[in-house]
XYZ file of C-alpha atoms in Angstrom:
719
model
C -21.046 9.621 5.081
C -18.271 11.393 3.141
C -14.324 10.400 3.417
C -11.679 13.160 2.844
C -7.911 13.067 2.886
C -6.377 16.183 3.967
C -2.683 17.321 4.282
C -1.671 19.026 7.469
C 1.222 21.387 7.883
C 2.897 22.080 11.443
C 2.763 18.391 13.043
C 6.291 17.835 15.072
C 5.879 14.438 16.577
C 3.578 11.364 17.258
C 1.755 13.588 20.207
C 0.678 16.145 17.684
C -0.845 13.558 15.479
C -2.747 11.979 18.437
C -3.804 15.638 19.731
C -5.490 16.473 16.095
C -7.202 12.839 15.920
C -8.615 13.328 19.239
C -9.787 17.110 18.489
C -11.226 15.911 15.145
C -13.165 12.839 16.831
C -14.691 15.204 19.035
C -15.839 17.475 16.533
C -19.839 17.318 15.979
C -20.644 15.423 12.855
C -17.238 13.656 12.294
C -17.788 10.051 12.636
C -13.954 8.861 12.574
C -10.582 10.321 12.097
C -7.002 8.694 11.457
C -4.233 10.959 11.556
C -0.805 9.827 9.969
C 2.225 11.714 11.309
C 4.670 10.172 8.885
C 2.525 11.124 5.877
C 1.437 14.675 7.322
C -2.047 13.837 6.681
C -5.349 12.800 7.960
C -8.458 10.847 6.572
C -11.782 12.119 7.874
C -15.099 10.342 7.809
C -17.977 12.840 8.275
C -21.593 13.917 7.923
C -21.660 16.476 4.982
C -25.185 17.746 6.555
C -23.596 18.388 9.915
C -20.031 19.521 9.039
C -18.282 21.362 6.379
C -14.552 21.485 5.168
C -14.300 24.725 6.603
C -15.176 23.308 10.404
C -12.757 20.495 9.741
C -10.155 22.820 8.784
C -11.034 24.901 12.013
C -10.885 21.729 14.087
C -7.085 20.824 13.006
C -6.175 24.760 13.712
C -7.686 24.598 17.309
C -5.552 21.363 17.977
C -2.441 23.693 18.045
C -0.149 25.297 15.515
C -1.405 23.269 12.560
C -3.240 23.901 9.559
C -4.445 22.213 6.409
C -2.476 22.317 3.174
C -4.837 22.452 0.195
C -4.039 19.969 -2.980
C -2.506 22.604 -5.089
C 0.095 23.453 -2.514
C 1.210 20.093 -1.551
C 4.316 19.275 -3.852
C 5.289 22.855 -3.482
C 4.956 22.681 0.508
C 6.819 19.658 0.436
C 9.947 21.164 -1.427
C 9.421 24.273 0.448
C 9.505 22.378 3.877
C 12.655 20.656 2.861
C 14.500 23.631 1.714
C 13.397 25.703 4.709
C 14.351 23.123 7.286
C 17.990 23.217 5.506
C 18.290 26.601 5.454
C 17.188 27.142 9.105
C 19.736 24.432 9.914
C 22.628 26.164 8.249
C 21.813 29.558 9.420
C 21.886 28.215 13.008
C 25.042 26.289 12.617
C 26.969 29.486 11.381
C 25.717 31.115 14.712
C 26.262 27.939 16.779
C 29.994 27.478 15.519
C 31.683 30.434 17.405
C 29.835 29.707 20.379
C 30.417 26.020 20.339
C 34.222 27.015 20.186
C 34.264 28.185 23.810
C 34.155 24.691 24.763
C 37.729 24.562 23.837
C 39.048 28.261 24.183
C 38.106 31.021 26.457
C 36.448 34.073 24.694
C 37.549 37.279 26.352
C 37.756 41.124 25.262
C 39.003 42.661 28.459
C 36.046 45.012 27.946
C 33.385 45.076 30.879
C 29.734 45.997 30.412
C 27.490 45.753 33.681
C 30.586 43.670 35.377
C 30.609 41.154 32.561
C 32.797 40.640 29.827
C 32.023 41.827 26.478
C 32.871 38.457 24.941
C 30.000 36.679 27.273
C 27.586 39.176 25.992
C 28.536 38.327 22.448
C 28.179 34.877 23.376
C 24.878 35.317 25.236
C 23.690 37.398 21.931
C 24.436 34.538 19.596
C 22.865 31.887 21.558
C 19.784 33.847 21.784
C 19.599 34.276 17.873
C 20.477 30.366 17.791
C 17.653 29.510 20.447
C 14.886 31.887 20.146
C 15.095 33.205 16.498
C 16.134 29.989 14.571
C 14.698 27.790 17.205
C 11.318 29.785 17.464
C 9.220 27.110 16.175
C 9.816 25.011 19.184
C 8.840 27.917 21.442
C 5.816 28.846 19.357
C 4.684 25.188 19.380
C 5.021 24.808 23.172
C 2.827 28.035 23.688
C 0.301 26.896 21.190
C 0.203 23.541 22.982
C -0.007 25.076 26.343
C -3.295 27.082 25.469
C -4.790 23.717 24.756
C -3.432 22.302 28.087
C -1.522 20.009 26.172
C 2.304 19.264 25.384
C 4.675 17.640 22.635
C 8.126 17.321 21.569
C 8.219 21.278 21.133
C 7.464 21.594 24.762
C 10.366 19.419 25.737
C 12.921 21.523 23.334
C 11.548 24.628 24.472
C 11.525 24.211 28.405
C 15.178 22.515 28.117
C 16.766 25.236 25.935
C 14.931 27.970 27.643
C 16.106 26.808 31.077
C 19.780 26.270 29.809
C 19.817 29.936 28.385
C 17.964 31.584 31.310
C 20.258 29.662 33.880
C 23.322 30.984 31.795
C 22.206 34.348 31.947
C 22.015 34.315 35.745
C 25.382 32.429 36.047
C 26.944 35.431 33.871
C 26.416 37.633 36.666
C 26.871 35.230 39.474
C 30.132 34.020 38.257
C 28.943 30.427 37.599
C 29.527 28.191 34.688
C 27.522 28.976 31.760
C 25.846 26.576 29.165
C 25.281 29.048 26.062
C 27.057 26.573 24.004
C 24.805 23.670 25.401
C 21.634 25.618 24.396
C 22.922 26.592 20.975
C 24.191 23.092 20.113
C 20.954 21.419 21.175
C 18.640 23.618 18.958
C 21.056 23.238 15.970
C 21.464 19.285 16.278
C 17.608 19.156 16.673
C 17.017 21.563 13.461
C 19.763 18.923 11.515
C 17.642 16.096 12.673
C 14.305 18.157 11.710
C 15.936 18.227 8.097
C 17.161 14.622 8.004
C 13.468 13.507 8.991
C 11.744 15.743 6.387
C 14.116 14.416 3.774
C 13.997 10.722 4.675
C 10.161 10.969 5.132
C 10.004 12.079 1.697
C 11.725 9.309 0.411
C 9.560 6.956 2.329
C 6.348 8.285 0.850
C 7.342 8.510 -2.856
C 5.186 5.620 -3.857
C 2.068 7.767 -4.467
C 3.996 10.553 -6.205
C 5.647 7.820 -8.514
C 1.945 6.684 -9.424
C 0.541 10.191 -10.033
C 3.660 11.080 -12.291
C 2.997 7.882 -14.515
C -0.536 9.854 -15.708
C -0.202 11.941 -18.954
C -1.700 15.426 -19.343
C -2.504 15.387 -23.076
C -3.804 13.002 -25.556
C -4.159 12.806 -29.561
C -7.887 12.940 -30.269
C -9.189 11.652 -33.697
C -11.881 14.131 -34.785
C -13.504 14.664 -38.012
C -11.081 17.346 -39.107
C -8.093 15.032 -38.110
C -6.063 14.672 -35.242
C -5.475 17.332 -32.626
C -3.983 17.365 -28.985
C -6.231 17.856 -26.263
C -5.946 18.092 -22.362
C -6.664 14.744 -20.748
C -9.310 16.171 -18.697
C -11.398 16.923 -21.711
C -11.287 13.495 -23.370
C -14.572 11.574 -22.611
C -15.666 7.866 -23.087
C -16.283 6.965 -26.503
C -13.600 9.030 -27.870
C -10.927 7.761 -30.257
C -7.307 8.365 -29.260
C -4.277 7.619 -31.527
C -1.109 6.471 -29.728
C 2.016 6.237 -31.620
C 5.220 3.961 -30.563
C 6.956 5.158 -27.286
C 4.029 7.230 -26.134
C 2.019 6.644 -22.811
C -1.780 5.543 -23.489
C -3.566 8.213 -21.809
C -6.457 6.315 -20.577
C -8.268 3.157 -20.197
C -9.700 1.587 -23.585
C -10.026 -0.820 -26.266
C -8.073 -1.046 -29.543
C -9.992 -0.537 -32.606
C -7.371 -0.222 -34.968
C -3.813 -1.585 -35.063
C -1.407 -4.137 -33.250
C 1.545 -3.594 -30.877
C 3.539 -4.530 -27.694
C 2.814 -2.504 -24.610
C 5.003 -2.265 -21.455
C 2.436 -2.893 -18.655
C 4.903 -3.129 -15.952
C 3.727 -0.172 -14.047
C 0.621 -2.280 -13.621
C 2.040 -5.875 -13.267
C 5.688 -5.359 -12.216
C 6.640 -7.458 -14.974
C 9.335 -6.042 -17.703
C 8.071 -8.174 -20.585
C 6.032 -6.382 -23.109
C 2.177 -7.769 -23.681
C 1.172 -8.190 -27.281
C -1.901 -6.732 -28.023
C -4.307 -6.424 -31.148
C -7.661 -5.312 -32.251
C -10.208 -5.629 -29.309
C -7.457 -5.893 -26.829
C -7.879 -3.847 -23.759
C -5.330 -1.203 -22.803
C -4.549 0.784 -19.468
C -3.602 4.304 -18.709
C 0.146 4.996 -18.253
C 1.253 1.963 -20.007
C 3.549 2.493 -22.635
C 2.984 1.512 -26.476
C 6.117 0.196 -27.875
C 6.055 -0.822 -31.424
C 2.920 0.099 -33.679
C 0.508 3.036 -33.968
C -2.764 2.004 -32.372
C -6.225 3.841 -32.281
C -7.970 3.345 -28.981
C -11.517 3.862 -28.133
C -11.838 5.234 -24.584
C -13.825 3.325 -21.976
C -12.812 4.941 -18.632
C -11.918 8.664 -17.799
C -9.126 9.602 -15.533
C -11.234 8.851 -12.074
C -12.225 5.389 -13.151
C -9.114 4.142 -14.838
C -6.944 1.148 -13.334
C -4.200 3.685 -12.606
C -6.555 5.752 -10.230
C -7.797 2.772 -8.565
C -4.000 1.651 -7.800
C -3.339 5.104 -6.480
C -6.494 4.825 -4.206
C -5.329 1.308 -2.892
C -1.833 2.509 -2.119
C -3.491 5.917 -0.467
C -5.629 3.948 1.455
C -3.105 1.269 2.688
C -0.797 4.172 3.986
C -3.457 6.333 5.592
C -4.974 3.290 7.464
C -3.348 2.587 11.079
C -2.003 -0.869 11.560
C -3.449 -2.428 14.816
C -0.023 -2.241 16.368
C -0.209 1.693 15.942
C -2.834 1.975 18.402
C -0.603 0.803 21.112
C 1.900 3.382 20.162
C -0.691 6.235 19.906
C -1.588 5.364 23.310
C 1.955 5.622 24.646
C 2.460 8.743 22.676
C -0.736 10.348 24.154
C 1.099 10.155 27.758
C 4.661 10.245 26.746
C 5.447 14.035 26.917
C 3.561 14.648 30.207
C 5.624 11.753 31.549
C 8.904 13.070 30.471
C 8.028 16.488 32.089
C 7.273 14.617 35.352
C 10.423 12.514 35.283
C 12.316 15.629 34.349
C 11.149 17.437 37.419
C 11.610 14.569 39.688
C 15.307 14.252 38.362
C 15.863 17.994 39.116
C 14.456 17.647 42.825
C 16.132 14.168 43.307
C 19.420 15.959 42.612
C 18.657 19.076 44.429
C 18.042 16.757 47.423
C 21.360 15.096 47.049
C 23.125 18.247 47.619
C 24.318 18.177 44.018
C 23.554 21.951 43.591
C 21.349 24.006 41.213
C 24.089 23.542 38.369
C 23.867 19.760 38.028
C 20.208 19.680 38.966
C 19.519 21.668 35.856
C 22.080 19.644 33.499
C 20.414 16.357 34.653
C 16.882 17.762 34.203
C 17.635 19.183 30.880
C 19.193 16.151 29.488
C 16.178 14.342 30.600
C 13.824 16.679 28.351
C 16.061 16.714 25.299
C 16.724 13.113 25.271
C 13.094 11.729 25.129
C 12.131 11.252 21.524
C 8.444 10.702 20.624
C 8.869 11.122 17.141
C 10.905 7.831 16.662
C 7.839 6.171 18.134
C 5.411 8.057 15.918
C 7.527 7.025 12.952
C 8.273 3.667 13.649
C 4.885 2.029 12.001
C 3.846 4.409 9.414
C 7.096 4.818 7.694
C 7.740 1.055 7.475
C 4.128 0.824 6.057
C 4.674 3.356 3.617
C 8.042 1.854 2.266
C 6.397 -1.756 2.143
C 3.275 -0.900 0.442
C 5.241 1.246 -2.262
C 7.542 -1.693 -2.897
C 4.290 -4.001 -3.421
C 3.157 -1.207 -5.773
C 6.186 -1.251 -7.824
C 5.957 -5.145 -8.108
C 2.349 -5.065 -9.019
C 1.245 -6.155 -5.533
C -1.533 -3.790 -3.966
C -1.911 -4.053 -0.360
C -5.512 -2.373 0.923
C -4.728 -2.367 4.724
C -1.867 -2.456 6.986
C -3.410 -5.279 8.679
C -3.269 -7.285 5.735
C 0.393 -6.536 5.717
C 0.354 -7.980 9.266
C -1.530 -11.073 8.306
C 0.296 -12.205 5.213
C 3.530 -13.239 6.932
C 1.580 -15.334 9.406
C -0.141 -17.534 6.663
C 0.395 -21.185 7.063
C -1.990 -22.240 4.110
C -2.629 -20.962 0.582
C -5.428 -22.032 -1.612
C -4.981 -21.313 -5.008
C -8.028 -21.389 -7.392
C -6.765 -23.397 -10.347
C -7.915 -21.302 -13.480
C -6.061 -18.120 -14.007
C -3.521 -18.647 -11.262
C -1.628 -22.106 -11.382
C -3.033 -22.169 -14.979
C -2.894 -19.527 -17.530
C -6.720 -19.123 -17.524
C -6.836 -19.157 -21.380
C -8.365 -22.587 -22.052
C -7.906 -24.339 -25.728
C -9.897 -27.185 -27.229
C -7.429 -30.126 -27.148
C -9.351 -32.962 -27.922
C -12.925 -33.776 -29.652
C -14.554 -37.260 -29.442
C -18.194 -37.759 -31.022
C -20.459 -40.498 -30.443
C -22.602 -42.360 -32.842
C -23.184 -40.715 -36.378
C -22.345 -37.233 -35.349
C -19.443 -35.606 -36.893
C -16.698 -33.362 -35.230
C -17.685 -29.757 -37.303
C -21.001 -30.309 -37.054
C -21.322 -30.670 -33.279
C -18.673 -27.709 -32.680
C -20.756 -25.678 -35.129
C -23.386 -26.062 -32.631
C -21.487 -25.899 -29.621
C -19.617 -22.949 -30.561
C -23.094 -21.027 -31.900
C -24.471 -21.936 -28.224
C -21.168 -20.396 -26.613
C -21.072 -17.144 -28.592
C -23.873 -15.534 -26.449
C -23.298 -17.038 -22.979
C -21.185 -16.152 -20.100
C -20.050 -19.900 -19.641
C -16.207 -19.852 -18.725
C -15.161 -22.081 -21.483
C -16.960 -19.985 -24.125
C -13.656 -18.250 -25.709
C -11.996 -21.587 -26.170
C -15.227 -22.681 -28.286
C -15.062 -19.433 -30.324
C -11.540 -19.548 -30.795
C -11.674 -23.110 -32.182
C -14.518 -22.256 -34.775
C -12.748 -19.080 -35.700
C -9.377 -21.052 -36.404
C -11.311 -23.414 -38.779
C -13.299 -20.395 -40.327
C -16.775 -22.394 -39.121
C -19.786 -20.340 -39.779
C -21.838 -19.864 -36.439
C -25.557 -19.636 -36.135
C -27.667 -17.740 -33.707
C -28.707 -19.479 -30.656
C -31.929 -18.671 -29.232
C -32.998 -18.607 -25.317
C -29.485 -19.064 -24.046
C -29.154 -19.427 -20.062
C -26.866 -20.721 -17.629
C -27.421 -23.675 -15.539
C -25.526 -22.591 -12.305
C -22.131 -24.707 -11.954
C -23.218 -26.946 -14.497
C -23.071 -25.425 -17.844
C -25.380 -23.869 -20.469
C -28.323 -24.665 -22.571
C -30.113 -23.020 -25.466
C -31.634 -23.730 -28.859
C -29.457 -23.861 -32.149
C -31.371 -24.086 -35.647
C -34.216 -25.278 -33.708
C -32.456 -27.920 -31.522
C -32.349 -27.690 -27.700
C -28.517 -28.181 -26.790
C -26.849 -28.526 -23.467
C -23.236 -27.893 -22.973
C -21.369 -28.439 -19.719
C -19.677 -30.584 -16.982
C -20.493 -34.075 -16.047
C -22.836 -32.666 -13.684
C -25.123 -31.878 -16.632
C -26.162 -35.596 -16.290
C -28.113 -34.821 -13.296
C -30.556 -32.971 -15.494
C -31.305 -35.806 -17.250
C -31.168 -38.259 -14.238
C -29.269 -40.696 -16.502
C -26.016 -42.488 -15.874
C -23.070 -42.307 -18.367
C -22.974 -45.037 -21.116
C -19.986 -47.166 -20.892
C -18.210 -45.897 -24.253
C -18.828 -42.061 -22.840
C -17.195 -43.134 -19.550
C -14.215 -44.696 -21.189
C -13.539 -41.510 -23.193
C -14.254 -39.377 -19.913
C -11.632 -41.034 -17.811
C -9.087 -41.040 -20.717
C -9.759 -37.366 -20.869
C -9.590 -36.645 -17.189
C -6.462 -38.717 -16.845
C -4.522 -36.553 -19.516
C -5.361 -33.877 -17.376
C -8.125 -32.372 -19.533
C -11.747 -30.915 -18.320
C -14.120 -32.966 -20.256
C -17.105 -30.787 -21.591
C -20.406 -32.602 -22.681
C -22.458 -31.664 -25.586
C -25.979 -33.272 -25.105
C -29.061 -33.052 -27.363
C -32.146 -35.135 -26.867
C -30.880 -36.705 -23.495
C -28.009 -38.070 -25.641
C -24.119 -37.338 -25.264
C -23.142 -35.869 -29.004
C -19.573 -35.372 -28.090
C -16.816 -34.757 -25.361
C -14.649 -31.988 -25.865
C -11.329 -32.192 -23.896
C -10.400 -28.619 -22.805
C -6.758 -27.967 -21.561
C -5.711 -24.835 -19.653
C -1.652 -24.681 -19.687
C 0.071 -24.357 -16.687
C 2.106 -21.395 -16.064
C 5.764 -21.593 -16.135
C 6.274 -20.531 -12.643
C 3.552 -22.363 -10.777
C 5.755 -25.433 -9.921
C 8.638 -23.053 -8.493
C 6.245 -21.293 -6.530
C 4.415 -24.464 -4.951
C 7.959 -25.618 -4.257
C 9.004 -22.073 -2.632
C 5.646 -22.009 -0.642
C 6.575 -25.434 0.492
C 10.382 -24.503 1.901
C 8.815 -21.925 3.928
C 6.680 -24.556 5.932
C 3.075 -23.195 3.845
C 0.808 -25.858 2.956
C -0.422 -25.427 -0.765
C -3.807 -26.622 -1.854
C -5.500 -26.456 -5.272
C -9.142 -26.051 -5.583
C -11.177 -26.438 -8.603
C -14.479 -27.271 -10.054
C -12.613 -29.739 -12.247
C -13.383 -33.742 -12.292
C -10.852 -35.126 -9.399
C -9.000 -37.188 -12.318
C -8.501 -34.093 -14.129
C -7.500 -32.237 -10.952
C -5.058 -34.766 -9.685
C -3.357 -34.798 -13.188
C -2.536 -31.254 -13.098
C -1.593 -31.281 -9.294
C 0.632 -34.108 -10.082
C 2.609 -32.076 -12.416
C 2.901 -29.171 -9.823
C 3.809 -31.526 -6.758
C 0.627 -30.564 -5.125
C -0.619 -33.276 -2.718
C -3.748 -31.247 -1.192
C -6.429 -31.260 -3.883
C -10.159 -30.077 -3.582
C -11.880 -31.001 -6.524
C -15.360 -30.850 -8.103
C -16.319 -28.070 -6.077
C -19.254 -25.197 -7.070
C -18.215 -21.866 -6.868
C -20.199 -21.227 -3.736
C -18.763 -24.146 -2.048
C -15.212 -22.715 -2.044
C -16.043 -20.650 1.062
C -17.037 -23.788 2.982
C -13.726 -25.591 1.795
C -12.082 -22.560 3.367
C -13.917 -22.605 6.692
C -12.947 -26.226 6.960
C -9.110 -25.586 6.986
C -9.759 -22.637 9.175
C -11.455 -24.585 11.660
C -8.084 -27.093 11.654
C -6.503 -23.952 13.090
C -4.899 -23.054 9.451
C -4.560 -19.190 8.744
C -5.562 -19.315 4.933
C -4.918 -17.169 2.095
C -7.122 -17.713 -0.944
C -5.861 -16.867 -4.364
C -8.569 -16.299 -6.890
C -10.115 -13.971 -9.847
C -12.109 -11.886 -7.163
C -15.111 -12.240 -9.333
C -16.991 -15.855 -8.874
C -14.379 -16.293 -5.954
C -15.633 -13.660 -3.869
C -17.367 -15.496 -1.062
C -14.196 -17.783 -0.946
C -11.861 -14.484 -0.862
C -14.127 -12.939 1.832
C -13.913 -16.003 4.011
C -10.232 -16.341 3.956
C -7.955 -14.663 6.534
C -6.076 -13.094 3.475
C -8.103 -12.614 0.191
C -5.480 -12.180 -2.736
C -7.375 -11.197 -5.933
C -5.862 -11.590 -9.081
C -6.390 -8.694 -11.257
C -6.025 -8.668 -15.051
C -6.644 -5.031 -16.056
C -10.330 -4.422 -15.852
C -10.766 -7.296 -13.384
C -9.010 -5.594 -10.508
C -11.192 -7.109 -7.639
C -10.493 -3.999 -5.332
C -13.906 -4.509 -3.386
C -13.097 -8.210 -2.556
C -9.557 -9.008 -1.979
C -7.301 -8.064 0.817
C -4.199 -7.631 -1.531
C -4.733 -7.277 -5.418
C -2.172 -9.041 -7.702
C -1.910 -7.478 -10.689
C -0.441 -10.218 -12.699
C -1.845 -13.674 -12.671
C 1.758 -14.814 -11.829
C 1.429 -17.091 -8.681
C 5.028 -15.596 -8.049
C 3.371 -12.671 -6.735
C 1.797 -14.546 -3.885
C 5.463 -15.136 -2.900
C 6.122 -11.490 -3.320
C 3.094 -10.528 -1.342
C 4.128 -12.855 1.654
C 7.904 -11.494 1.310
C 6.753 -7.815 1.405
C 4.616 -8.579 4.488
C 7.348 -10.165 6.111
C 10.014 -7.700 5.493
C 7.607 -4.714 6.586
C 6.197 -6.414 9.846
C 10.102 -7.336 10.701
C 10.883 -3.514 10.059
C 7.795 -2.286 12.274
C 9.118 -4.725 15.045
C 12.555 -3.337 14.890
C 11.360 0.167 14.876
C 9.395 -0.156 17.554
C 12.013 -1.805 19.600
C 14.598 0.812 18.859
C 12.365 3.584 19.569
C 11.044 2.181 22.953
C 14.653 0.759 24.130
C 15.966 3.937 23.100
C 13.894 5.862 25.597
C 13.801 3.157 28.235
C 17.890 3.410 28.282
C 18.526 6.858 27.384
C 15.870 8.597 30.045
C 17.385 7.025 33.081
C 20.911 7.657 32.061
C 20.244 11.065 31.551
C 18.559 11.262 34.810
C 21.739 9.919 36.539
C 23.621 12.519 34.829
C 25.568 10.203 32.535
C 24.358 11.969 29.421
C 25.229 15.746 28.797
C 22.420 17.843 27.104
C 24.578 17.968 23.564
C 24.938 14.159 23.527
C 21.056 13.903 24.326
C 20.149 16.193 21.568
C 22.243 14.745 19.025
C 20.972 11.220 19.859
C 17.318 12.166 19.991
C 17.732 13.523 16.277
C 19.570 10.528 15.264
C 16.746 8.255 16.630
C 14.120 9.428 14.292
C 16.571 9.192 11.293
C 17.510 5.849 12.243
C 13.953 4.706 12.313
C 13.263 6.034 9.023
C 16.408 4.831 7.331
C 15.762 1.246 8.894
C 12.363 1.458 6.978
C 14.118 2.405 3.744
C 16.095 -0.944 3.985
C 12.701 -2.682 2.677
C 13.228 -1.125 -0.762
C 16.853 -2.979 -0.879
C 15.563 -6.489 -0.229
C 14.715 -9.106 -2.455
């Protein structure tokens, strides 16, 4: 199965999106389709062996006056669409003003043609231009929908203005009241609404454009002949690039020469530059600030962190929120229902004896006041703005249902390391036993850790580097799951790990070791045993510094009624010591990685909606089990496949920001849907009762769509 995103031109309302989606889903070889009216695009999942791109385009076209816009034309089309909408409104306005003036002044030239004053003929001609030339898109859309036995907003506008115009032509000859100004003003107001909608939708969907604009087009490639500027597409993995101060880093890579500070705010949302040196990872589209560096490319354009981020935002914006399914059902029957209500209104007024004129005015008002656009825009515009705001803050939401869930969370479980703590452990204390000396023991331990994947390996290697300890080559290094690591150093079998290692030897902890062990755990250190020949050679106290914002985040979540849990593989004394500093009362300690998911499940059985915050690799089962998995990404460690929400910074403040964005977005969705539904519920009966003129109805209909988008844009300004 293949998945393809396509841009679609010609969608005028939510009914259009529903119509295209149904047509695509019925196409042989298409497994699923999601059409997003606000984005003007569709995501199609299909069997490449059974359906071609051309067939998909044909399916889109067959649904009505729609066409697929190819990638190269997307930006151009967007600009053209805005300008075209503006020009069409201005031209219609110029034509409509003199027609509208007849509401206040009688326009007579005292020259009769076919028994009708020339002034009336001029008004009819101007109205015809406004309604059938500048408003042609509505009539064209209605005819195309009619061919497929469907109806949409174009149908309502076309029928309404068409009836008003035809009735006015009849009234010209019969001496009745004409409604030329009504027909012209309706079209002009709706064209204004269309322009405002196109413009505001553009602002709402700016997140991906901003991300795309972050990339660079060229890079300075280091070659045997020196440095030369090349197109970014020609750079390959392994190439060396030179980046000067003030320049953007073209692609993901590793520094091989130089040191600098880099602005990574586009990734993390944090403005403080990050210090980088030889061996540090750097990421495309971040900004080099101080030094000249040489970088070996590790990922090309489509694999970079920026590319992954764009994919995340696109997915969030293209996928439908669960609440949207209800809206789609309503939109699918909305226009036919309005046509029936308008017909009933006309018949009722005729039966009441009000006359043809009053019946037509009421029927036209019902057609014009109804607005399926506001319904169609209510959910996707809020999601676009919300996911865009999150992206700017380094919070990437994979699916709309994750946005929907985040504000309901009442329990947050933090995996201690790398979230509440900095995740960069340091050797804080070394206590040796017997005749062993510190340097000898640490030389053996660091040698063993050098070739291991143990989580504390970096701490031991950094300790050795700082003291210029020469390391040996370890043999047969292997991990002991959940306990530590073992291997041979200088011919001696060595074990290194947690207290669980003692289970390997089936021996109790000696009293003197136990005393030092408890002293370390009570100080908040993680004790690491170094064992040789069933004897504990030393205990190493590893400290992982608490993040500056952790305590404030715990307090903030508590204020919102959210229970905070800390889960860790550390000894309970160590865990409690750290939890005490953070004012966390719920501590789950001495847990193996594979047991974390079970702990999450226990909380869920208690009726809690659980968010799990972890690094997205060894916490994968827990992230998947949680109602909401928040994966902390540190550049290459972007846990896209595991977490529901990816936090590009390890700062726990991002958890609060993710919940806030969710709350603001969901609140905007509910407000939008309320406004859209209540507008139609109130407005249609008022129009049917003759309490709204068609012109007021047209203005209200246009403004309803704009108000929904504007309300969504308010998410941006909220803290």
